[in-house]
Each structure stands twice: as C-alpha cells, then as structure tokens.
C-alpha cells in the first residue's frame, strides 16, 4: 500500500515563525499569526505601526462589538483567523454556521469592525448562504395564562408565562403558515403533506407574539447584512419575507412590513438592491394595468412559481383548474385559496428581467470603470 505524500506546498508558511500577536481580554496568551497573511485582509492591521525588532502586537482587549457589553472574546478572533488561513492552509477549516446564530453575528460584526476586505466579507457571506439548510432562529415569548385555576379574584396568583419558544426557520424551500390554530410548514417545491411545527395545544400562548418575533429576527439580520454589504444574504432574507406574505390569517408576516423594513434597514440597504428595486417597479407598475377577475369565474392556471404551486399541493409548471370563484380576485381549489393580481399590458416577465439586467449591467460597468480610473490616479 502506498501512502500519499504530503505536498510541501500545502502551507508555504508552515516553517515560518509567527510575527504577529493579537491580545484579547479573555485570554492570558495572545493569538499568534503571520503578518503577511493578515496585511491584505484587514485595514486596521495594515495601518498598525510595525515592531521591526520583534513581534507586532494588536491589542483588541478593549474592542466592544455593537450590541455587546464586554470586549470581543478570543473565540471570535480565532474564527476570523481560521477563515483567513483556510484560504492558504488546507489544515485550517473555515468556520461554518448552520444557523444565523449569535456566533455568526459576532464574527460578521468583528470582521466589519476591523476593516476586513470586501473579498473576505463576500467569502464569509458565501459560507453562510451556500448552506441549503440555513436557518433563522426566532425566540417567541409566551403570554401568561391569566388567573390561577381555582383562584377567586385578586388573591389568586396568575401562573408564570411558559418558557420561550425556540424556532429555527429554514430560509430556503419552506413555507410556514398558520391554520386551525397551529403553525405548519410545506416543503417547496411540493414534496408531500404539510407538517405541524407547533401543535395547537402548545401554540396558544405564543400565537399573538409570533409575528412580531419573526419580524424582529428578520429586521435584525437585514440590518446587519445591509450594514456590512452582504448582498447575497440580503436576497435570501428578502425572498423568505416575500414568500411568507400569504393572504388572510394564514400569513405569519402580513402585518409586519413596517417592522421588518425599519429605518435602519432602509438606510443600510446596499445601493445595488435599491436601484434594482426601483428599476423593477418602474418597469412594471401593476396599478397602471390593474384588472379584476370577477367572482363566479372558473380559471385554469399554470403554476410557474414553486411557491404558488406548493400552496395547492402541486409541483411547479402544473396546470390547475380552480373551482368557481366565490370572491373577486381569489382563486379557489377545494379548501385552498390564494389571491390573484392581474395586470394588463407592459413587458412580459422575460422582457422585464432582461431590461432590469441591462440597467444593472450598465451601472456595474460604469462603476467598475470609475473604480479603475481612481486606482490609476
């Protein structure tokens, strides 16, 4: 049996001593690194004064991240180093986060605080968004249960509220909704019957607080992703929000739009997404071609969208003939219904997408040329 020989090029700095110490508040020993690895990755490292006679030190013992009350822990700095080194050393593993957890938030906040390069920030974003099962944690506080059983008025102590409900909502390929006092979920594209996430008996104390808790979790991550410029993560979060704007009482987010799109979220939204949204809206203004489908009509639809098809228990591209409509602009089939929005005139969906891409491509090209000219000066 022959053993594969380890390549000497696996890590070219393997035999080079470290020359950079990172001091943190919670560790007696500094974290050691190679300055040459960190120099192109962090603006703060680049601007540090060098110690030519020994190791350069970087004191992070007083760095407090946004939303925290204590200095950044060494574990967060070590994750950042692991991510940098994993690009040049096969023995170092980049941190992975199956959830948009507080650990992931701390790493992004630290990377932003130390002026991490755009290329590294995009790689961090890719590490998050490339996971098909990435989840959004939502903590829902339960309401108290009123007067104690058997109590008689003011002397009866109310029972304590139940413990918080911990949910991990998958950001891709799931459709969460409310029905019959339960929280349920469908897989998109449709792959089988609905599943119960929280049964009605357990859901009562959390039902009123759930929409606000979901909106708060989304708002928090939209703000962070926008502030540090993670466009791919923003798109994922925005798609999740939009897909859950279901009609009537089924929606978990229908009345939470203002909470999700807070001032800080809008102020931090990357220019690229603002321009794209504006151009898309101007190319298709449904109010200019608005039309209604009267009640009593019976329509046959081809479900192009996996989400729309899933709502009716179908796969994408399925043809569905609905029942006679009981309400204007509401498509019915059996126990399922959904809103119809009809617009007459304008571009086809394909033409619309092509026009948006043309405008965005033109803008990207102009900004690239402007950046190249600035670098030459």
mmCIF file of C-alpha atoms in Angstrom:
data_model
loop_
_atom_site.group_PDB
_atom_site.id
_atom_site.type_symbol
_atom_site.label_atom_id
_atom_site.label_comp_id
_atom_site.label_asym_id
_atom_site.label_seq_id
_atom_site.Cartn_x
_atom_site.Cartn_y
_atom_site.Cartn_z
ATOM 1 C CA UNK A 1 0.000 0.000 0.000
ATOM 2 C CA UNK A 2 1.362 3.400 -0.936
ATOM 3 C CA UNK A 3 0.684 6.421 1.197
ATOM 4 C CA UNK A 4 0.045 9.753 -0.434
ATOM 5 C CA UNK A 5 2.999 12.024 0.192
ATOM 6 C CA UNK A 6 2.156 15.322 1.835
ATOM 7 C CA UNK A 7 2.854 18.172 -0.540
ATOM 8 C CA UNK A 8 5.395 20.645 0.772
ATOM 9 C CA UNK A 9 3.273 23.397 -0.782
ATOM 10 C CA UNK A 10 0.225 22.654 1.396
ATOM 11 C CA UNK A 11 1.089 25.668 3.556
ATOM 12 C CA UNK A 12 4.085 27.716 2.488
ATOM 13 C CA UNK A 13 4.413 29.423 5.879
ATOM 14 C CA UNK A 14 4.420 26.164 7.847
ATOM 15 C CA UNK A 15 8.065 26.560 8.842
ATOM 16 C CA UNK A 16 7.971 30.320 9.234
ATOM 17 C CA UNK A 17 7.695 31.672 12.796
ATOM 18 C CA UNK A 18 4.709 33.852 13.580
ATOM 19 C CA UNK A 19 5.414 37.567 13.871
ATOM 20 C CA UNK A 20 2.064 38.964 14.962
ATOM 21 C CA UNK A 21 0.388 38.764 18.390
ATOM 22 C CA UNK A 22 -3.293 39.500 18.986
ATOM 23 C CA UNK A 23 -4.216 40.415 22.550
ATOM 24 C CA UNK A 24 -7.757 39.715 23.769
ATOM 25 C CA UNK A 25 -9.443 40.416 27.088
ATOM 26 C CA UNK A 26 -10.342 36.828 27.969
ATOM 27 C CA UNK A 27 -7.042 35.075 27.250
ATOM 28 C CA UNK A 28 -3.710 35.333 29.028
ATOM 29 C CA UNK A 29 -1.866 34.128 25.946
ATOM 30 C CA UNK A 30 -2.003 36.091 22.691
ATOM 31 C CA UNK A 31 -3.262 34.600 19.461
ATOM 32 C CA UNK A 32 -0.335 34.231 17.072
ATOM 33 C CA UNK A 33 -0.436 34.841 13.343
ATOM 34 C CA UNK A 34 1.670 35.768 10.330
ATOM 35 C CA UNK A 35 1.529 39.439 9.464
ATOM 36 C CA UNK A 36 1.860 38.665 5.766
ATOM 37 C CA UNK A 37 -1.430 36.715 5.906
ATOM 38 C CA UNK A 38 -3.353 39.476 7.660
ATOM 39 C CA UNK A 39 -1.976 42.509 5.807
ATOM 40 C CA UNK A 40 -4.158 42.254 2.677
ATOM 41 C CA UNK A 41 -7.221 41.262 4.692
ATOM 42 C CA UNK A 42 -7.704 43.996 7.292
ATOM 43 C CA UNK A 43 -7.432 47.765 7.060
ATOM 44 C CA UNK A 44 -6.702 48.037 10.791
ATOM 45 C CA UNK A 45 -3.839 45.550 10.550
ATOM 46 C CA UNK A 46 -2.434 47.381 7.542
ATOM 47 C CA UNK A 47 -2.414 50.663 9.470
ATOM 48 C CA UNK A 48 -0.783 49.289 12.629
ATOM 49 C CA UNK A 49 2.724 50.544 13.484
ATOM 50 C CA UNK A 50 5.276 47.757 12.925
ATOM 51 C CA UNK A 51 7.654 46.436 15.547
ATOM 52 C CA UNK A 52 10.770 45.779 13.485
ATOM 53 C CA UNK A 53 12.706 44.259 16.378
ATOM 54 C CA UNK A 54 10.156 41.656 17.408
ATOM 55 C CA UNK A 55 6.513 40.725 17.043
ATOM 56 C CA UNK A 56 3.921 43.338 16.172
ATOM 57 C CA UNK A 57 1.070 43.427 18.697
ATOM 58 C CA UNK A 58 -2.587 44.152 18.069
ATOM 59 C CA UNK A 59 -4.493 44.952 21.247
ATOM 60 C CA UNK A 60 -8.178 44.053 20.967
ATOM 61 C CA UNK A 61 -8.756 43.809 24.706
ATOM 62 C CA UNK A 62 -10.967 46.901 24.709
ATOM 63 C CA UNK A 63 -12.821 46.313 21.437
ATOM 64 C CA UNK A 64 -16.555 46.004 22.183
ATOM 65 C CA UNK A 65 -18.752 44.935 19.279
ATOM 66 C CA UNK A 66 -22.065 46.618 18.532
ATOM 67 C CA UNK A 67 -24.805 45.289 20.781
ATOM 68 C CA UNK A 68 -22.348 43.721 23.240
ATOM 69 C CA UNK A 69 -21.302 44.869 26.688
ATOM 70 C CA UNK A 70 -17.941 43.123 27.007
ATOM 71 C CA UNK A 71 -14.820 43.013 24.815
ATOM 72 C CA UNK A 72 -14.693 40.676 21.858
ATOM 73 C CA UNK A 73 -13.735 37.153 23.014
ATOM 74 C CA UNK A 74 -10.726 35.311 21.670
ATOM 75 C CA UNK A 75 -13.010 32.622 20.171
ATOM 76 C CA UNK A 76 -14.451 35.150 17.708
ATOM 77 C CA UNK A 77 -10.992 36.393 16.718
ATOM 78 C CA UNK A 78 -9.843 32.795 16.282
ATOM 79 C CA UNK A 79 -12.770 32.103 13.939
ATOM 80 C CA UNK A 80 -11.768 35.125 11.878
ATOM 81 C CA UNK A 81 -8.186 33.854 11.707
ATOM 82 C CA UNK A 82 -9.384 30.380 10.743
ATOM 83 C CA UNK A 83 -11.324 31.875 7.867
ATOM 84 C CA UNK A 84 -8.293 33.827 6.625
ATOM 85 C CA UNK A 85 -5.862 30.927 6.969
ATOM 86 C CA UNK A 86 -8.241 28.390 5.403
ATOM 87 C CA UNK A 87 -7.662 30.141 2.083
ATOM 88 C CA UNK A 88 -3.951 29.255 2.109
ATOM 89 C CA UNK A 89 -3.602 26.366 4.593
ATOM 90 C CA UNK A 90 -5.554 23.160 3.950
ATOM 91 C CA UNK A 91 -5.231 22.126 7.592
ATOM 92 C CA UNK A 92 -7.267 25.123 8.783
ATOM 93 C CA UNK A 93 -11.039 24.856 8.490
ATOM 94 C CA UNK A 94 -13.181 27.924 7.925
ATOM 95 C CA UNK A 95 -15.972 28.276 10.498
ATOM 96 C CA UNK A 96 -19.398 27.122 9.381
ATOM 97 C CA UNK A 97 -22.743 28.228 10.735
ATOM 98 C CA UNK A 98 -25.859 26.150 10.000
ATOM 99 C CA UNK A 99 -27.896 28.942 11.550
ATOM 100 C CA UNK A 100 -27.871 32.741 11.623
ATOM 101 C CA UNK A 101 -26.745 32.426 15.217
ATOM 102 C CA UNK A 102 -25.224 34.883 17.651
ATOM 103 C CA UNK A 103 -21.828 33.316 16.917
ATOM 104 C CA UNK A 104 -22.221 34.119 13.236
ATOM 105 C CA UNK A 105 -23.403 37.630 14.048
ATOM 106 C CA UNK A 106 -20.367 38.239 16.272
ATOM 107 C CA UNK A 107 -17.976 37.064 13.567
ATOM 108 C CA UNK A 108 -19.519 39.394 10.979
ATOM 109 C CA UNK A 109 -19.511 42.321 13.408
ATOM 110 C CA UNK A 110 -15.862 41.712 14.240
ATOM 111 C CA UNK A 111 -14.886 41.355 10.599
ATOM 112 C CA UNK A 112 -16.604 44.656 9.866
ATOM 113 C CA UNK A 113 -15.083 46.392 12.894
ATOM 114 C CA UNK A 114 -11.508 45.585 11.841
ATOM 115 C CA UNK A 115 -12.000 46.679 8.242
ATOM 116 C CA UNK A 116 -11.959 43.239 6.646
ATOM 117 C CA UNK A 117 -11.556 43.384 2.874
ATOM 118 C CA UNK A 118 -14.561 43.068 0.583
ATOM 119 C CA UNK A 119 -13.271 39.784 -0.852
ATOM 120 C CA UNK A 120 -13.090 38.211 2.608
ATOM 121 C CA UNK A 121 -16.517 39.560 3.578
ATOM 122 C CA UNK A 122 -18.001 38.050 0.437
ATOM 123 C CA UNK A 123 -16.373 34.725 1.263
ATOM 124 C CA UNK A 124 -17.904 34.858 4.744
ATOM 125 C CA UNK A 125 -21.275 35.565 3.157
ATOM 126 C CA UNK A 126 -20.825 32.650 0.757
ATOM 127 C CA UNK A 127 -20.030 30.359 3.688
ATOM 128 C CA UNK A 128 -23.406 31.288 5.167
ATOM 129 C CA UNK A 129 -25.660 31.417 2.123
ATOM 130 C CA UNK A 130 -24.274 28.298 0.420
ATOM 131 C CA UNK A 131 -25.790 26.079 3.097
ATOM 132 C CA UNK A 132 -29.140 24.791 1.809
ATOM 133 C CA UNK A 133 -30.499 24.292 5.324
ATOM 134 C CA UNK A 134 -29.522 27.682 6.747
ATOM 135 C CA UNK A 135 -31.994 28.675 9.461
ATOM 136 C CA UNK A 136 -33.200 31.869 11.092
ATOM 137 C CA UNK A 137 -33.533 31.471 14.883
ATOM 138 C CA UNK A 138 -36.688 33.021 16.313
ATOM 139 C CA UNK A 139 -37.369 33.280 20.043
ATOM 140 C CA UNK A 140 -41.037 33.776 20.938
ATOM 141 C CA UNK A 141 -42.029 34.822 24.432
ATOM 142 C CA UNK A 142 -45.252 33.270 25.675
ATOM 143 C CA UNK A 143 -48.137 35.083 27.319
ATOM 144 C CA UNK A 144 -49.240 34.298 30.873
ATOM 145 C CA UNK A 145 -52.210 32.079 31.450
ATOM 146 C CA UNK A 146 -54.415 34.507 33.400
ATOM 147 C CA UNK A 147 -55.741 33.754 36.894
ATOM 148 C CA UNK A 148 -54.707 30.543 38.583
ATOM 149 C CA UNK A 149 -57.128 27.659 38.432
ATOM 150 C CA UNK A 150 -59.426 27.683 41.445
ATOM 151 C CA UNK A 151 -58.480 31.255 42.344
ATOM 152 C CA UNK A 152 -61.055 33.759 43.483
ATOM 153 C CA UNK A 153 -60.153 37.210 42.258
ATOM 154 C CA UNK A 154 -57.300 39.442 43.380
ATOM 155 C CA UNK A 155 -55.826 36.921 45.818
ATOM 156 C CA UNK A 156 -55.296 34.325 43.079
ATOM 157 C CA UNK A 157 -51.786 34.471 41.631
ATOM 158 C CA UNK A 158 -51.500 34.234 37.866
ATOM 159 C CA UNK A 159 -49.402 31.317 36.661
ATOM 160 C CA UNK A 160 -45.996 32.243 35.265
ATOM 161 C CA UNK A 161 -45.656 32.556 31.492
ATOM 162 C CA UNK A 162 -44.390 29.485 29.667
ATOM 163 C CA UNK A 163 -40.724 29.287 28.666
ATOM 164 C CA UNK A 164 -39.773 30.977 25.385
ATOM 165 C CA UNK A 165 -40.499 29.034 22.224
ATOM 166 C CA UNK A 166 -37.330 28.395 20.209
ATOM 167 C CA UNK A 167 -37.847 28.096 16.449
ATOM 168 C CA UNK A 168 -35.306 27.544 13.689
ATOM 169 C CA UNK A 169 -36.968 28.545 10.431
ATOM 170 C CA UNK A 170 -35.326 27.215 7.281
ATOM 171 C CA UNK A 171 -34.717 30.107 4.896
ATOM 172 C CA UNK A 172 -34.918 28.074 1.680
ATOM 173 C CA UNK A 173 -37.503 25.642 0.437
ATOM 174 C CA UNK A 174 -40.048 26.009 3.236
ATOM 175 C CA UNK A 175 -43.397 27.761 3.533
ATOM 176 C CA UNK A 176 -44.567 28.389 7.100
ATOM 177 C CA UNK A 177 -48.165 29.374 7.801
ATOM 178 C CA UNK A 178 -50.993 29.303 10.340
ATOM 179 C CA UNK A 179 -54.006 27.019 10.061
ATOM 180 C CA UNK A 180 -56.511 25.690 12.593
ATOM 181 C CA UNK A 181 -54.615 27.246 15.482
ATOM 182 C CA UNK A 182 -51.351 25.534 14.528
ATOM 183 C CA UNK A 183 -48.092 26.559 12.921
ATOM 184 C CA UNK A 184 -47.479 24.370 9.892
ATOM 185 C CA UNK A 185 -44.926 24.061 7.108
ATOM 186 C CA UNK A 186 -44.846 22.884 3.498
ATOM 187 C CA UNK A 187 -41.741 21.962 1.533
ATOM 188 C CA UNK A 188 -41.091 23.953 -1.664
ATOM 189 C CA UNK A 189 -41.209 22.518 -4.320
ATOM 190 C CA UNK A 190 -44.088 20.411 -3.045
ATOM 191 C CA UNK A 191 -42.956 17.000 -1.842
ATOM 192 C CA UNK A 192 -45.695 15.806 0.469
ATOM 193 C CA UNK A 193 -48.329 16.757 3.020
ATOM 194 C CA UNK A 194 -47.934 19.630 5.427
ATOM 195 C CA UNK A 195 -46.092 19.117 8.702
ATOM 196 C CA UNK A 196 -47.039 20.560 12.077
ATOM 197 C CA UNK A 197 -44.316 22.776 13.567
ATOM 198 C CA UNK A 198 -46.189 23.746 16.744
ATOM 199 C CA UNK A 199 -49.425 21.953 17.621
ATOM 200 C CA UNK A 200 -52.485 23.940 18.657
ATOM 201 C CA UNK A 201 -52.330 22.794 22.280
ATOM 202 C CA UNK A 202 -48.811 24.230 22.638
ATOM 203 C CA UNK A 203 -49.242 27.223 20.342
ATOM 204 C CA UNK A 204 -51.887 29.247 22.200
ATOM 205 C CA UNK A 205 -49.567 31.285 24.480
ATOM 206 C CA UNK A 206 -47.233 32.151 21.579
ATOM 207 C CA UNK A 207 -49.646 32.849 18.725
ATOM 208 C CA UNK A 208 -50.006 36.598 19.268
ATOM 209 C CA UNK A 209 -46.274 37.174 19.776
ATOM 210 C CA UNK A 210 -45.011 35.048 16.875
ATOM 211 C CA UNK A 211 -45.399 37.582 14.008
ATOM 212 C CA UNK A 212 -43.543 40.262 15.959
ATOM 213 C CA UNK A 213 -40.782 37.844 16.942
ATOM 214 C CA UNK A 214 -40.309 36.705 13.328
ATOM 215 C CA UNK A 215 -40.265 40.299 12.114
ATOM 216 C CA UNK A 216 -37.713 41.290 14.768
ATOM 217 C CA UNK A 217 -35.402 38.419 13.824
ATOM 218 C CA UNK A 218 -35.629 39.310 10.133
ATOM 219 C CA UNK A 219 -35.126 43.023 10.786
ATOM 220 C CA UNK A 220 -32.040 42.385 12.889
ATOM 221 C CA UNK A 221 -30.328 40.307 10.213
ATOM 222 C CA UNK A 222 -31.436 42.545 7.341
ATOM 223 C CA UNK A 223 -29.816 45.454 9.160
ATOM 224 C CA UNK A 224 -26.562 43.601 9.805
ATOM 225 C CA UNK A 225 -26.344 42.147 6.294
ATOM 226 C CA UNK A 226 -27.009 45.572 4.799
ATOM 227 C CA UNK A 227 -24.530 47.335 7.043
ATOM 228 C CA UNK A 228 -21.678 45.027 6.106
ATOM 229 C CA UNK A 229 -22.750 44.749 2.456
ATOM 230 C CA UNK A 230 -23.723 41.072 2.231
ATOM 231 C CA UNK A 231 -25.979 41.268 -0.820
ATOM 232 C CA UNK A 232 -26.451 37.507 -1.233
ATOM 233 C CA UNK A 233 -27.627 37.147 2.367
ATOM 234 C CA UNK A 234 -29.968 40.105 1.941
ATOM 235 C CA UNK A 235 -31.535 38.493 -1.120
ATOM 236 C CA UNK A 236 -32.070 35.254 0.785
ATOM 237 C CA UNK A 237 -33.730 37.047 3.710
ATOM 238 C CA UNK A 238 -35.872 39.233 1.449
ATOM 239 C CA UNK A 239 -37.036 36.212 -0.557
ATOM 240 C CA UNK A 240 -38.019 34.476 2.679
ATOM 241 C CA UNK A 241 -40.002 37.526 3.768
ATOM 242 C CA UNK A 242 -41.753 37.941 0.434
ATOM 243 C CA UNK A 243 -42.685 34.270 0.129
ATOM 244 C CA UNK A 244 -44.442 34.448 3.512
ATOM 245 C CA UNK A 245 -46.768 37.316 2.609
ATOM 246 C CA UNK A 246 -49.710 34.957 2.382
ATOM 247 C CA UNK A 247 -53.339 36.095 2.275
ATOM 248 C CA UNK A 248 -55.573 36.432 5.295
ATOM 249 C CA UNK A 249 -54.967 34.728 8.604
ATOM 250 C CA UNK A 250 -52.506 32.188 7.202
ATOM 251 C CA UNK A 251 -49.626 34.670 6.983
ATOM 252 C CA UNK A 252 -47.046 34.988 9.730
ATOM 253 C CA UNK A 253 -45.740 38.324 8.420
ATOM 254 C CA UNK A 254 -48.603 40.040 6.598
ATOM 255 C CA UNK A 255 -48.899 42.942 9.059
ATOM 256 C CA UNK A 256 -45.194 43.204 9.895
ATOM 257 C CA UNK A 257 -43.880 45.048 6.844
ATOM 258 C CA UNK A 258 -43.161 48.313 8.673
ATOM 259 C CA UNK A 259 -41.362 46.449 11.460
ATOM 260 C CA UNK A 260 -39.200 44.474 9.021
ATOM 261 C CA UNK A 261 -38.324 47.481 6.847
ATOM 262 C CA UNK A 262 -37.229 49.734 9.683
ATOM 263 C CA UNK A 263 -35.398 52.999 9.129
ATOM 264 C CA UNK A 264 -32.024 51.433 9.886
ATOM 265 C CA UNK A 265 -32.680 48.569 7.449
ATOM 266 C CA UNK A 266 -33.577 51.006 4.671
ATOM 267 C CA UNK A 267 -30.652 53.307 5.443
ATOM 268 C CA UNK A 268 -28.203 50.387 5.273
ATOM 269 C CA UNK A 269 -29.699 48.727 2.194
ATOM 270 C CA UNK A 270 -26.961 48.433 -0.464
ATOM 271 C CA UNK A 271 -27.277 50.796 -3.415
ATOM 272 C CA UNK A 272 -27.405 47.828 -5.788
ATOM 273 C CA UNK A 273 -30.625 46.485 -4.287
ATOM 274 C CA UNK A 274 -32.275 49.897 -4.029
ATOM 275 C CA UNK A 275 -31.584 50.631 -7.696
ATOM 276 C CA UNK A 276 -32.687 47.166 -8.767
ATOM 277 C CA UNK A 277 -35.953 47.506 -6.852
ATOM 278 C CA UNK A 278 -36.630 50.971 -8.250
ATOM 279 C CA UNK A 279 -35.979 49.921 -11.849
ATOM 280 C CA UNK A 280 -38.087 46.777 -11.474
ATOM 281 C CA UNK A 281 -41.000 48.753 -10.034
ATOM 282 C CA UNK A 282 -40.824 51.381 -12.804
ATOM 283 C CA UNK A 283 -40.814 48.691 -15.492
ATOM 284 C CA UNK A 284 -43.900 47.017 -14.077
ATOM 285 C CA UNK A 285 -46.379 49.263 -12.339
ATOM 286 C CA UNK A 286 -49.353 46.968 -11.698
ATOM 287 C CA UNK A 287 -51.530 49.932 -10.779
ATOM 288 C CA UNK A 288 -51.329 51.152 -14.400
ATOM 289 C CA UNK A 289 -52.740 47.918 -15.797
ATOM 290 C CA UNK A 290 -54.803 46.740 -12.855
ATOM 291 C CA UNK A 291 -57.708 44.450 -13.711
ATOM 292 C CA UNK A 292 -60.103 42.349 -11.640
ATOM 293 C CA UNK A 293 -61.320 38.785 -12.037
ATOM 294 C CA UNK A 294 -64.997 38.775 -11.033
ATOM 295 C CA UNK A 295 -66.494 36.167 -8.760
ATOM 296 C CA UNK A 296 -68.172 33.118 -10.347
ATOM 297 C CA UNK A 297 -65.382 32.739 -12.912
ATOM 298 C CA UNK A 298 -63.583 29.417 -13.244
ATOM 299 C CA UNK A 299 -59.954 29.696 -14.310
ATOM 300 C CA UNK A 300 -57.240 27.298 -15.398
ATOM 301 C CA UNK A 301 -53.744 28.347 -14.328
ATOM 302 C CA UNK A 302 -50.238 27.049 -14.991
ATOM 303 C CA UNK A 303 -48.315 27.397 -11.736
ATOM 304 C CA UNK A 304 -44.928 28.779 -12.801
ATOM 305 C CA UNK A 305 -43.788 29.541 -9.268
ATOM 306 C CA UNK A 306 -42.841 26.638 -6.959
ATOM 307 C CA UNK A 307 -44.283 28.579 -4.014
ATOM 308 C CA UNK A 308 -47.633 29.187 -5.726
ATOM 309 C CA UNK A 309 -47.821 25.546 -6.810
ATOM 310 C CA UNK A 310 -46.923 24.266 -3.340
ATOM 311 C CA UNK A 311 -49.826 26.158 -1.782
ATOM 312 C CA UNK A 312 -52.158 23.956 -3.852
ATOM 313 C CA UNK A 313 -50.170 20.753 -3.288
ATOM 314 C CA UNK A 314 -48.613 20.730 -6.763
ATOM 315 C CA UNK A 315 -45.189 20.808 -8.333
ATOM 316 C CA UNK A 316 -44.038 23.751 -10.473
ATOM 317 C CA UNK A 317 -45.378 24.042 -14.030
ATOM 318 C CA UNK A 318 -48.540 22.172 -13.004
ATOM 319 C CA UNK A 319 -51.869 23.056 -14.617
ATOM 320 C CA UNK A 320 -54.742 23.584 -12.215
ATOM 321 C CA UNK A 321 -58.400 24.278 -12.924
ATOM 322 C CA UNK A 322 -59.958 26.047 -9.986
ATOM 323 C CA UNK A 323 -63.468 25.964 -8.618
ATOM 324 C CA UNK A 324 -65.959 28.685 -9.425
ATOM 325 C CA UNK A 325 -64.619 31.768 -7.658
ATOM 326 C CA UNK A 326 -66.589 32.812 -4.591
ATOM 327 C CA UNK A 327 -64.757 36.126 -4.247
ATOM 328 C CA UNK A 328 -63.348 38.607 -6.690
ATOM 329 C CA UNK A 329 -59.614 38.075 -7.319
ATOM 330 C CA UNK A 330 -59.405 34.942 -5.154
ATOM 331 C CA UNK A 331 -58.546 31.618 -6.809
ATOM 332 C CA UNK A 332 -60.135 28.587 -5.120
ATOM 333 C CA UNK A 333 -59.445 24.894 -5.371
ATOM 334 C CA UNK A 334 -61.025 22.738 -2.713
ATOM 335 C CA UNK A 335 -60.057 24.027 0.727
ATOM 336 C CA UNK A 336 -57.163 26.084 -0.651
ATOM 337 C CA UNK A 337 -57.332 29.629 -1.959
ATOM 338 C CA UNK A 338 -54.933 32.409 -2.841
ATOM 339 C CA UNK A 339 -55.030 35.954 -4.134
ATOM 340 C CA UNK A 340 -54.961 36.766 -7.852
ATOM 341 C CA UNK A 341 -53.372 40.005 -9.054
ATOM 342 C CA UNK A 342 -53.990 40.698 -12.724
ATOM 343 C CA UNK A 343 -52.218 43.401 -14.721
ATOM 344 C CA UNK A 344 -52.867 44.126 -18.390
ATOM 345 C CA UNK A 345 -50.127 45.483 -20.630
ATOM 346 C CA UNK A 346 -46.446 46.186 -20.172
ATOM 347 C CA UNK A 347 -43.496 43.858 -20.643
ATOM 348 C CA UNK A 348 -43.566 40.098 -20.496
ATOM 349 C CA UNK A 349 -41.796 38.618 -17.430
ATOM 350 C CA UNK A 350 -38.832 37.658 -19.629
ATOM 351 C CA UNK A 351 -38.573 41.149 -21.133
ATOM 352 C CA UNK A 352 -38.869 42.641 -17.664
ATOM 353 C CA UNK A 353 -35.968 40.574 -16.326
ATOM 354 C CA UNK A 354 -33.833 41.321 -19.371
ATOM 355 C CA UNK A 355 -34.432 45.059 -19.002
ATOM 356 C CA UNK A 356 -33.503 45.022 -15.305
ATOM 357 C CA UNK A 357 -30.335 43.047 -16.056
ATOM 358 C CA UNK A 358 -29.402 45.509 -18.805
ATOM 359 C CA UNK A 359 -29.712 48.507 -16.485
ATOM 360 C CA UNK A 360 -27.820 46.802 -13.657
ATOM 361 C CA UNK A 361 -25.097 45.607 -16.038
ATOM 362 C CA UNK A 362 -24.666 49.117 -17.383
ATOM 363 C CA UNK A 363 -24.412 50.526 -13.858
ATOM 364 C CA UNK A 364 -21.914 47.869 -12.796
ATOM 365 C CA UNK A 365 -19.759 48.538 -15.854
ATOM 366 C CA UNK A 366 -19.717 52.287 -15.228
ATOM 367 C CA UNK A 367 -18.839 51.844 -11.562
ATOM 368 C CA UNK A 368 -16.085 49.376 -12.473
ATOM 369 C CA UNK A 369 -14.586 51.825 -14.955
ATOM 370 C CA UNK A 370 -14.781 54.625 -12.397
ATOM 371 C CA UNK A 371 -13.027 52.476 -9.792
ATOM 372 C CA UNK A 372 -10.276 51.502 -12.230
ATOM 373 C CA UNK A 373 -9.703 55.157 -13.113
ATOM 374 C CA UNK A 374 -9.475 56.080 -9.426
ATOM 375 C CA UNK A 375 -6.865 53.365 -8.811
ATOM 376 C CA UNK A 376 -4.707 54.669 -11.663
ATOM 377 C CA UNK A 377 -4.582 58.162 -10.173
#
